[in-house]
Amino acid sequence: MASSVMSYCRPNPTMNSATFTTDTQPCNSLRQDLPMLKSKYLPTSLSHNYLQSGIVDSVISTTSRTKTGAKSMASKLASVWREVQGLTNWDNMVEPLDPLLRQEIIRYGEFVTACYKAFDLDPNSKRYLNCKYGKKSMLKEVGLADSGYEVTKYIYATAPDINIPIQTSCGARWIGYVAVSTDKQVSVLGRRDILITFRGTVTNPEWMANLMSSLTPARLDPHDPRPDVKVEAGFLSLYTSNESSSKFGLGSCREQLLSEVMRVLNKYKDEEISITLAGHSMGSSLALLLAYDITELGLNNRPNRKEKIPVTVFSFGGPRVGNLGFKERCEELGVKVLRIVNVNDPITKLPGVVFNENFRRFRGRYEFPWSCSCYAHVGVELVLDFFKMHNPSCVHDLGNYIDLLKCPKRDDQEEISLVERAKGFLLGSAQSFEWRSAAINMLNLVQSQWI
């Protein structure tokens, strides 16, 4: 898991990004009222002087102020949601990372995490490779009961159309869901948010799709194929393949998604709407393909309002999806993409390790003839650095991404030193192992609430 400290470093001048590093032990959230910490985690035998010293109360008071600030940011979201969704390409919001944007990245990341928590990987289960829960209870079961969203549809992907012998236990697998913000949440967000989330690679067919690095024309708009817009063949196959061999087979992932998006858009056609897509790893590729598809087909156009519905992708640890033509077309259509990546995550450098957006021109002027076949990332990049983690092997884990964002190094050094002073005060005076252990637990738990 990620560290409890996130320190800001100057970003690479060649990309619009911010970099964060970690250097302490993991932090965990505590779902309890902080005023109860003293009585619960300190032994009753602890001296009255320690409890009355005011140091622990000061730490708890600081945490309370932090939570109040979070509520204040939430109330601000309704008035600036378009900027948070990328209206201005997150100018002055990534460097340094805007607190409200950070809050929204975490929120959408937790919706993606729900896909993993709800995915049934037990071969002996009747719901194997499907969601463990029904649509009405899924968010509650994964700890998002108060998220302010309701799931409207589950999305399934069939095995990609590839000519490689692989073992598959069934055709379709649950890959994500569509959710819509509730009436109550609309007032918080400032609009009706249509959310589509995708999990990352789990099954063998999905791994095979990831390994297909050849580019192929997307051709998602039948009226304008745009052969110059090319995407990775495996991702496209996973997005468009269906169970054509089965009489009662599912439609493709694409057909399911477009049908539901159009239904929800029609239902809320008179409201302010945003379309948010979020995914991890392979899921971020599907999110970007869907975002391109929606905008290429013009589903986000609103002639009666003379405006377009914002389409935003929050990509966690996502690989490259298409070529330069795909990148330019996404930008032309107004697709906003915020890529949250770990600088040490190899998946974010694939495909196109060599031939990518950085190797298109010679000396910055002469374009190579193969530039049209080079992969290119889309959007603005926010870089996290896991290099100093105590467990650097989990560089692609979504939980690490979210935890690092949740536990930044605070700008107010006085508040940090307050916790350290409290630790020193308690530990320096505690004579028994029981007291010392209890003091460590209590102060660490208090500090973990600074998120």
Short mmCIF file of C-alpha atoms in Angstrom, two decimals:
data_model
loop_
_atom_site.label_atom_id
_atom_site.label_comp_id
_atom_site.label_asym_id
_atom_site.label_seq_id
_atom_site.Cartn_x
_atom_site.Cartn_y
_atom_site.Cartn_z
CA MET A 1 0.00 0.00 0.00
CA ALA A 2 1.09 3.59 -0.52
CA SER A 3 2.82 5.77 1.98
CA SER A 4 1.17 8.24 4.28
CA VAL A 5 3.34 11.02 2.92
CA MET A 6 3.17 12.48 -0.57
CA SER A 7 5.87 15.07 -1.28
CA TYR A 8 5.69 17.42 -4.22
CA CYS A 9 8.55 17.56 -6.73
CA ARG A 10 9.03 19.71 -9.79
CA PRO A 11 7.51 17.96 -12.81
CA ASN A 12 9.25 16.97 -15.99
CA PRO A 13 9.20 20.12 -18.15
CA THR A 14 8.30 18.06 -21.23
CA MET A 15 4.89 17.06 -19.94
CA ASN A 16 2.01 18.63 -18.11
CA SER A 17 2.33 16.72 -14.89
CA ALA A 18 3.01 16.74 -11.18
CA THR A 19 5.18 14.21 -9.40
CA PHE A 20 4.78 12.86 -5.89
CA THR A 21 7.09 10.62 -3.87
CA THR A 22 6.60 8.47 -0.80
CA ASP A 23 8.91 7.73 2.10
CA THR A 24 7.03 6.52 5.17
CA GLN A 25 5.00 3.58 6.39
CA PRO A 26 1.52 2.85 5.02
CA CYS A 27 -1.52 4.62 6.45
CA ASN A 28 -4.99 3.19 6.95
CA SER A 29 -8.35 4.91 7.27
CA LEU A 30 -10.11 4.72 10.60
CA ARG A 31 -13.92 4.66 10.54
CA GLN A 32 -14.48 5.89 14.07
CA ASP A 33 -15.17 9.17 15.79
CA LEU A 34 -11.88 10.76 16.72
CA PRO A 35 -13.00 12.01 20.16
CA MET A 36 -13.32 8.36 21.19
CA LEU A 37 -9.70 7.57 20.38
CA LYS A 38 -8.29 8.59 23.75
CA SER A 39 -10.58 6.38 25.75
CA LYS A 40 -10.37 3.47 23.30
CA TYR A 41 -6.66 3.28 22.53
CA LEU A 42 -5.04 4.63 25.68
CA PRO A 43 -4.99 2.32 28.73
CA THR A 44 -7.05 3.45 31.70
CA SER A 45 -3.90 3.31 33.83
CA LEU A 46 -2.28 6.09 31.82
CA SER A 47 -1.55 9.10 33.97
CA HIS A 48 -4.21 11.78 34.22
CA ASN A 49 -1.53 14.31 33.30
CA TYR A 50 -1.05 12.77 29.86
CA LEU A 51 -4.73 12.86 29.07
CA GLN A 52 -5.06 16.42 30.28
CA SER A 53 -1.90 17.66 28.61
CA GLY A 54 -3.85 19.02 25.65
CA ILE A 55 -1.52 17.54 23.04
CA VAL A 56 -3.80 14.71 21.99
CA ASP A 57 -6.77 17.09 22.01
CA SER A 58 -4.82 19.43 19.72
CA VAL A 59 -4.14 16.61 17.25
CA ILE A 60 -7.81 15.63 17.23
CA SER A 61 -8.84 19.27 16.81
CA THR A 62 -6.53 19.60 13.83
CA THR A 63 -8.07 16.52 12.22
CA SER A 64 -11.55 17.96 12.77
CA ARG A 65 -10.53 21.15 10.99
CA THR A 66 -9.26 19.05 8.08
CA LYS A 67 -12.61 17.29 7.77
CA THR A 68 -14.40 20.65 7.89
CA GLY A 69 -12.19 21.80 5.02
CA ALA A 70 -13.19 18.75 3.01
CA LYS A 71 -16.85 19.64 3.46
CA SER A 72 -16.11 23.17 2.33
CA MET A 73 -14.46 21.85 -0.84
CA ALA A 74 -17.49 19.68 -1.54
CA SER A 75 -19.76 22.71 -1.38
CA LYS A 76 -17.47 24.52 -3.83
CA LEU A 77 -17.62 21.72 -6.40
CA ALA A 78 -21.08 22.68 -7.68
CA SER A 79 -19.78 26.02 -8.95
CA VAL A 80 -16.48 24.86 -10.50
CA TRP A 81 -17.29 21.34 -11.66
CA ARG A 82 -16.57 22.11 -15.31
CA GLU A 83 -12.99 23.11 -14.49
CA VAL A 84 -12.56 19.99 -12.35
CA GLN A 85 -13.84 17.93 -15.29
CA GLY A 86 -11.17 19.44 -17.55
CA LEU A 87 -12.81 22.40 -19.27
CA THR A 88 -9.47 24.24 -19.32
CA ASN A 89 -7.35 21.06 -19.52
CA TRP A 90 -6.67 21.38 -15.79
CA ASP A 91 -4.51 24.46 -16.23
CA ASN A 92 -3.12 25.56 -12.85
CA MET A 93 -4.83 22.58 -11.20
CA VAL A 94 -2.18 19.88 -11.71
CA GLU A 95 0.88 21.89 -10.70
CA PRO A 96 0.40 22.07 -7.79
CA LEU A 97 -2.39 19.55 -7.45
CA ASP A 98 -5.63 21.34 -6.60
CA PRO A 99 -7.23 19.93 -3.40
CA LEU A 100 -10.67 19.77 -5.00
CA LEU A 101 -9.33 17.95 -8.05
CA ARG A 102 -7.45 15.55 -5.79
CA GLN A 103 -10.68 14.85 -3.93
CA GLU A 104 -12.50 14.07 -7.17
CA ILE A 105 -9.70 11.83 -8.47
CA ILE A 106 -9.89 9.82 -5.26
CA ARG A 107 -13.68 9.64 -5.46
CA TYR A 108 -13.69 8.30 -9.00
CA GLY A 109 -10.80 5.96 -8.17
CA GLU A 110 -12.89 4.39 -5.41
CA PHE A 111 -15.70 3.76 -7.90
CA VAL A 112 -13.20 1.84 -10.02
CA THR A 113 -11.99 -0.06 -6.96
CA ALA A 114 -15.58 -1.20 -6.50
CA CYS A 115 -15.25 -3.20 -9.72
CA TYR A 116 -12.47 -5.28 -8.19
CA LYS A 117 -14.19 -5.70 -4.84
CA ALA A 118 -17.40 -6.91 -6.46
CA PHE A 119 -15.84 -9.17 -9.10
CA ASP A 120 -16.26 -12.86 -8.26
CA LEU A 121 -13.07 -14.83 -8.90
CA ASP A 122 -14.13 -17.99 -7.06
CA PRO A 123 -14.28 -20.85 -9.65
CA ASN A 124 -16.73 -22.70 -7.40
CA SER A 125 -19.16 -19.81 -7.22
CA LYS A 126 -22.33 -19.60 -9.29
CA ARG A 127 -21.39 -16.00 -10.01
CA TYR A 128 -17.88 -16.82 -11.19
CA LEU A 129 -16.53 -14.01 -13.42
CA ASN A 130 -19.64 -11.97 -12.68
CA CYS A 131 -20.55 -9.41 -10.05
CA LYS A 132 -21.15 -10.86 -6.60
CA TYR A 133 -24.08 -8.53 -5.92
CA GLY A 134 -27.22 -7.19 -7.53
CA LYS A 135 -27.28 -3.68 -9.00
CA LYS A 136 -29.31 -2.20 -6.15
CA SER A 137 -26.96 -3.42 -3.43
CA MET A 138 -23.54 -3.44 -5.11
CA LEU A 139 -22.32 -0.02 -4.03
CA LYS A 140 -23.49 -0.64 -0.48
CA GLU A 141 -21.71 -4.01 -0.35
CA VAL A 142 -18.39 -2.48 -1.38
CA GLY A 143 -18.60 0.38 1.11
CA LEU A 144 -20.01 3.11 -1.16
CA ALA A 145 -23.55 3.25 0.22
CA ASP A 146 -23.27 7.01 0.73
CA SER A 147 -21.70 7.73 -2.66
CA GLY A 148 -24.82 9.41 -4.01
CA TYR A 149 -24.97 7.18 -7.11
CA GLU A 150 -27.26 4.39 -8.26
CA VAL A 151 -26.12 1.60 -10.57
CA THR A 152 -28.30 1.38 -13.69
CA LYS A 153 -26.55 -1.30 -15.73
CA TYR A 154 -23.83 -3.93 -15.56
CA ILE A 155 -21.44 -4.19 -18.50
CA TYR A 156 -19.99 -7.46 -19.83
CA ALA A 157 -17.19 -8.09 -22.28
CA THR A 158 -16.92 -11.19 -24.44
CA ALA A 159 -13.68 -12.89 -25.43
CA PRO A 160 -11.78 -10.77 -27.95
CA ASP A 161 -11.71 -11.99 -31.54
CA ILE A 162 -8.12 -13.22 -31.68
CA ASN A 163 -6.70 -16.27 -33.41
CA ILE A 164 -4.67 -17.54 -30.47
CA PRO A 165 -5.55 -20.75 -28.64
CA ILE A 166 -6.39 -19.84 -25.06
CA GLN A 167 -8.47 -21.41 -22.37
CA THR A 168 -11.68 -19.68 -21.45
CA SER A 169 -14.18 -20.78 -18.84
CA CYS A 170 -17.06 -18.81 -20.27
CA GLY A 171 -17.91 -16.22 -22.89
CA ALA A 172 -18.82 -12.98 -21.17
CA ARG A 173 -17.24 -11.52 -18.05
CA TRP A 174 -18.45 -8.66 -15.90
CA ILE A 175 -16.17 -5.73 -16.60
CA GLY A 176 -17.84 -2.66 -15.12
CA TYR A 177 -21.01 -0.72 -14.55
CA VAL A 178 -22.97 2.41 -15.35
CA ALA A 179 -24.20 4.57 -12.48
CA VAL A 180 -26.07 7.87 -12.28
CA SER A 181 -25.95 10.45 -9.50
CA THR A 182 -29.08 10.73 -7.37
CA ASP A 183 -31.25 13.83 -7.09
CA LYS A 184 -29.63 14.66 -3.75
CA GLN A 185 -26.13 14.29 -5.19
CA VAL A 186 -26.98 16.59 -8.10
CA SER A 187 -27.04 19.56 -5.74
CA VAL A 188 -23.55 18.62 -4.48
CA LEU A 189 -22.02 18.02 -7.90
CA GLY A 190 -23.78 20.86 -9.70
CA ARG A 191 -25.01 18.53 -12.44
CA ARG A 192 -26.33 15.03 -13.16
CA ASP A 193 -23.26 12.83 -13.51
CA ILE A 194 -23.36 9.72 -15.70
CA LEU A 195 -20.53 7.50 -14.51
CA ILE A 196 -19.08 4.49 -16.36
CA THR A 197 -16.29 2.52 -14.69
CA PHE A 198 -14.14 -0.39 -15.84
CA ARG A 199 -11.87 -2.78 -13.99
CA GLY A 200 -8.45 -3.83 -15.24
CA THR A 201 -7.12 -7.09 -16.65
CA VAL A 202 -8.01 -10.30 -14.82
CA THR A 203 -8.82 -13.16 -17.21
CA ASN A 204 -6.63 -14.92 -19.78
CA PRO A 205 -8.42 -13.50 -22.85
CA GLU A 206 -7.96 -10.01 -21.47
CA TRP A 207 -4.23 -10.60 -21.00
CA MET A 208 -4.01 -11.79 -24.59
CA ALA A 209 -5.83 -8.67 -25.75
CA ASN A 210 -3.28 -6.55 -23.88
CA LEU A 211 -0.41 -8.30 -25.66
CA MET A 212 -1.74 -7.42 -29.12
CA SER A 213 0.25 -4.31 -29.98
CA SER A 214 -0.69 -3.86 -33.63
CA LEU A 215 -2.61 -0.76 -34.68
CA THR A 216 -5.85 -1.02 -36.63
CA PRO A 217 -8.33 1.63 -37.85
CA ALA A 218 -11.06 2.20 -35.26
CA ARG A 219 -13.82 2.82 -37.85
CA LEU A 220 -16.47 3.35 -35.16
CA ASP A 221 -18.43 5.92 -37.16
CA PRO A 222 -19.94 4.15 -40.22
CA HIS A 223 -20.52 7.50 -41.96
CA ASP A 224 -16.91 8.63 -41.55
CA PRO A 225 -14.50 5.68 -41.01
CA ARG A 226 -11.39 7.88 -40.64
CA PRO A 227 -8.76 5.27 -41.55
CA ASP A 228 -6.02 7.50 -40.10
CA VAL A 229 -7.47 7.09 -36.60
CA LYS A 230 -5.94 3.83 -35.36
CA VAL A 231 -6.14 2.02 -32.01
CA GLU A 232 -4.59 -1.09 -30.47
CA ALA A 233 -6.22 -4.17 -32.02
CA GLY A 234 -6.68 -6.08 -28.76
CA PHE A 235 -8.47 -3.25 -26.97
CA LEU A 236 -10.70 -2.62 -29.97
CA SER A 237 -11.58 -6.31 -30.22
CA LEU A 238 -12.46 -6.48 -26.54
CA TYR A 239 -14.66 -3.39 -26.99
CA THR A 240 -16.48 -4.56 -30.12
CA SER A 241 -16.57 -8.40 -29.96
CA ASN A 242 -19.91 -10.10 -29.30
CA GLU A 243 -21.21 -13.64 -28.83
CA SER A 244 -22.31 -14.00 -32.43
CA SER A 245 -22.04 -17.80 -32.24
CA SER A 246 -24.67 -17.97 -29.49
CA LYS A 247 -28.37 -17.51 -30.23
CA PHE A 248 -28.94 -15.76 -26.93
CA GLY A 249 -25.48 -14.25 -26.62
CA LEU A 250 -24.77 -10.79 -25.32
CA GLY A 251 -24.14 -7.87 -27.59
CA SER A 252 -20.69 -6.36 -27.57
CA CYS A 253 -19.38 -4.23 -24.74
CA ARG A 254 -19.78 -1.29 -27.10
CA GLU A 255 -23.43 -2.05 -27.89
CA GLN A 256 -24.30 -2.40 -24.22
CA LEU A 257 -22.63 0.87 -23.32
CA LEU A 258 -23.95 3.03 -26.14
CA SER A 259 -27.48 1.76 -25.58
CA GLU A 260 -27.40 2.61 -21.89
CA VAL A 261 -25.72 5.98 -22.39
CA MET A 262 -28.36 7.01 -24.93
CA ARG A 263 -31.16 5.85 -22.62
CA VAL A 264 -29.85 7.82 -19.65
CA LEU A 265 -29.10 10.90 -21.74
CA ASN A 266 -32.65 10.88 -23.04
CA LYS A 267 -34.06 10.48 -19.53
CA TYR A 268 -32.21 13.55 -18.24
CA LYS A 269 -32.17 15.54 -21.47
CA ASP A 270 -33.43 18.71 -19.78
CA GLU A 271 -30.77 18.72 -17.06
CA GLU A 272 -27.17 19.79 -16.78
CA ILE A 273 -25.19 16.60 -17.44
CA SER A 274 -21.62 15.34 -17.40
CA ILE A 275 -20.32 12.01 -18.66
CA THR A 276 -17.44 10.67 -16.59
CA LEU A 277 -15.50 7.54 -17.49
CA ALA A 278 -12.99 5.98 -15.12
CA GLY A 279 -10.87 2.87 -15.41
CA HIS A 280 -7.71 1.17 -14.27
CA SER A 281 -5.16 -0.42 -16.59
CA MET A 282 -7.04 -2.14 -19.43
CA GLY A 283 -10.20 -0.53 -18.07
CA SER A 284 -8.80 2.92 -18.76
CA SER A 285 -8.30 1.86 -22.40
CA LEU A 286 -11.96 0.88 -22.66
CA ALA A 287 -12.93 4.15 -20.99
CA LEU A 288 -10.99 6.14 -23.57
CA LEU A 289 -12.40 4.11 -26.47
CA LEU A 290 -15.93 4.76 -25.18
CA ALA A 291 -15.22 8.47 -24.73
CA TYR A 292 -13.97 8.67 -28.32
CA ASP A 293 -16.95 6.65 -29.54
CA ILE A 294 -19.52 8.84 -27.77
CA THR A 295 -18.04 12.05 -29.10
CA GLU A 296 -17.32 10.74 -32.61
CA LEU A 297 -20.97 9.69 -32.94
CA GLY A 298 -22.07 13.03 -31.50
CA LEU A 299 -24.08 11.51 -28.66
CA ASN A 300 -22.96 14.32 -26.37
CA ASN A 301 -24.29 17.02 -28.70
CA ARG A 302 -27.29 18.98 -27.41
CA PRO A 303 -28.74 21.07 -30.27
CA ASN A 304 -31.55 22.41 -28.07
CA ARG A 305 -28.99 23.83 -25.62
CA LYS A 306 -26.34 24.73 -28.21
CA GLU A 307 -23.68 23.02 -26.15
CA LYS A 308 -21.93 19.70 -25.75
CA ILE A 309 -22.08 17.48 -22.71
CA PRO A 310 -18.57 17.31 -21.18
CA VAL A 311 -16.92 13.90 -21.59
CA THR A 312 -14.08 13.27 -19.15
CA VAL A 313 -11.82 10.25 -18.59
CA PHE A 314 -9.99 9.60 -15.32
CA SER A 315 -7.36 7.03 -16.26
CA PHE A 316 -5.46 5.13 -13.56
CA GLY A 317 -2.31 3.34 -14.72
CA GLY A 318 -3.51 3.28 -18.30
CA PRO A 319 -1.47 2.19 -21.36
CA ARG A 320 -1.39 3.96 -24.70
CA VAL A 321 -4.51 3.23 -26.77
CA GLY A 322 -4.00 4.64 -30.24
CA ASN A 323 -1.77 6.49 -32.66
CA LEU A 324 -1.17 10.20 -33.13
CA GLY A 325 -4.27 10.41 -35.33
CA PHE A 326 -6.36 9.01 -32.48
CA LYS A 327 -4.86 11.48 -30.02
CA GLU A 328 -5.48 14.47 -32.30
CA ARG A 329 -9.04 13.38 -33.06
CA CYS A 330 -9.84 12.99 -29.35
CA GLU A 331 -8.54 16.50 -28.72
CA GLU A 332 -10.53 17.84 -31.67
CA LEU A 333 -13.71 16.23 -30.31
CA GLY A 334 -13.13 17.76 -26.89
CA VAL A 335 -12.48 14.54 -24.95
CA LYS A 336 -10.76 15.44 -21.68
CA VAL A 337 -8.37 12.87 -20.23
CA LEU A 338 -6.52 13.06 -16.93
CA ARG A 339 -3.94 10.28 -16.71
CA ILE A 340 -2.88 9.34 -13.18
CA VAL A 341 0.28 7.27 -13.53
CA ASN A 342 3.10 5.88 -11.42
CA VAL A 343 6.39 6.88 -12.96
CA ASN A 344 7.68 3.35 -12.29
CA ASP A 345 4.63 1.53 -13.68
CA PRO A 346 5.67 -0.32 -16.88
CA ILE A 347 2.05 -0.67 -18.06
CA THR A 348 1.82 3.09 -18.59
CA LYS A 349 4.72 2.87 -21.03
CA LEU A 350 3.03 0.27 -23.23
CA PRO A 351 2.48 -0.27 -26.07
CA GLY A 352 5.00 1.70 -28.07
CA VAL A 353 7.98 1.58 -25.73
CA VAL A 354 10.24 2.87 -28.52
CA PHE A 355 7.99 4.21 -31.26
CA ASN A 356 5.77 6.66 -29.44
CA GLU A 357 4.92 10.35 -29.28
CA ASN A 358 8.47 11.17 -28.17
CA PHE A 359 10.17 9.70 -31.26
CA ARG A 360 8.18 11.23 -34.10
CA ARG A 361 10.62 13.88 -35.23
CA PHE A 362 14.34 14.18 -35.85
CA ARG A 363 15.81 17.16 -33.99
CA GLY A 364 12.30 18.40 -33.44
CA ARG A 365 11.75 19.36 -37.09
CA TYR A 366 11.89 16.44 -39.51
CA GLU A 367 9.02 14.02 -39.08
CA PHE A 368 9.82 10.34 -39.49
CA PRO A 369 7.78 8.46 -42.13
CA TRP A 370 6.54 6.03 -39.49
CA SER A 371 5.14 8.74 -37.21
CA CYS A 372 1.56 7.85 -38.18
CA SER A 373 2.18 4.39 -36.75
CA CYS A 374 3.56 5.62 -33.44
CA TYR A 375 1.49 5.22 -30.28
CA ALA A 376 0.62 8.37 -28.40
CA HIS A 377 -0.83 9.08 -24.96
CA VAL A 378 -3.92 11.28 -24.80
CA GLY A 379 -4.53 13.99 -22.23
CA VAL A 380 -2.85 15.57 -19.21
CA GLU A 381 -0.55 13.52 -17.01
CA LEU A 382 -0.41 13.50 -13.21
CA VAL A 383 2.63 11.50 -12.12
CA LEU A 384 2.92 9.65 -8.82
CA ASP A 385 6.28 8.28 -7.68
CA PHE A 386 6.29 5.00 -5.75
CA PHE A 387 10.08 4.68 -5.85
CA LYS A 388 10.59 4.92 -2.09
CA MET A 389 7.76 2.60 -1.16
CA HIS A 390 8.56 -0.23 1.24
CA ASN A 391 6.86 -2.61 -1.20
CA PRO A 392 7.77 -1.25 -4.65
CA SER A 393 6.61 -4.43 -6.40
CA CYS A 394 2.99 -3.25 -6.43
CA VAL A 395 3.67 -0.39 -8.83
CA HIS A 396 0.49 -1.04 -10.82
CA ASP A 397 -1.90 -1.59 -7.90
CA LEU A 398 -4.91 0.74 -7.93
CA GLY A 399 -5.03 0.77 -4.14
CA ASN A 400 -1.52 2.24 -4.07
CA TYR A 401 -2.55 4.96 -6.49
CA ILE A 402 -5.49 5.99 -4.34
CA ASP A 403 -3.69 5.72 -1.00
CA LEU A 404 -0.84 7.90 -2.21
CA LEU A 405 -3.32 10.57 -3.27
CA LYS A 406 -5.15 10.27 0.04
CA CYS A 407 -2.02 10.75 2.15
CA PRO A 408 -0.16 13.83 0.91
CA LYS A 409 2.61 15.60 2.76
CA ARG A 410 0.85 18.51 4.42
CA ASP A 411 1.95 22.04 3.58
CA ASP A 412 1.47 23.12 7.20
CA GLN A 413 4.63 21.77 8.84
CA GLU A 414 3.43 22.92 12.24
CA GLU A 415 0.55 20.46 12.11
CA ILE A 416 2.96 17.63 11.24
CA SER A 417 5.32 18.53 14.08
CA LEU A 418 2.34 18.56 16.43
CA VAL A 419 1.84 14.84 15.88
CA GLU A 420 5.55 14.17 16.30
CA ARG A 421 5.60 16.16 19.56
CA ALA A 422 2.60 14.22 20.79
CA LYS A 423 4.36 10.95 20.03
CA GLY A 424 7.50 12.07 21.83
CA PHE A 425 5.57 13.29 24.84
CA LEU A 426 3.64 10.07 25.27
CA LEU A 427 6.41 7.65 24.36
CA GLY A 428 9.04 9.43 26.39
CA SER A 429 6.96 9.17 29.55
CA ALA A 430 5.37 5.79 29.03
CA GLN A 431 7.23 3.32 31.22
CA SER A 432 5.51 0.09 30.25
CA PHE A 433 5.28 -1.75 26.96
CA GLU A 434 1.47 -1.56 27.19
CA TRP A 435 1.46 2.21 27.41
CA ARG A 436 4.08 2.59 24.69
CA SER A 437 2.19 0.30 22.28
CA ALA A 438 -1.14 1.99 22.98
CA ALA A 439 0.37 5.44 22.45
CA ILE A 440 1.84 4.44 19.09
CA ASN A 441 -1.48 2.99 17.93
CA MET A 442 -3.49 6.01 19.02
CA LEU A 443 -1.24 8.64 17.44
CA ASN A 444 -0.81 6.72 14.19
CA LEU A 445 -4.57 6.30 13.88
CA VAL A 446 -5.13 10.01 14.50
CA GLN A 447 -2.50 10.92 11.91
CA SER A 448 -4.10 8.61 9.35
CA GLN A 449 -7.23 10.77 9.39
CA TRP A 450 -5.43 13.69 7.74
CA ILE A 451 -6.83 12.70 4.37
#
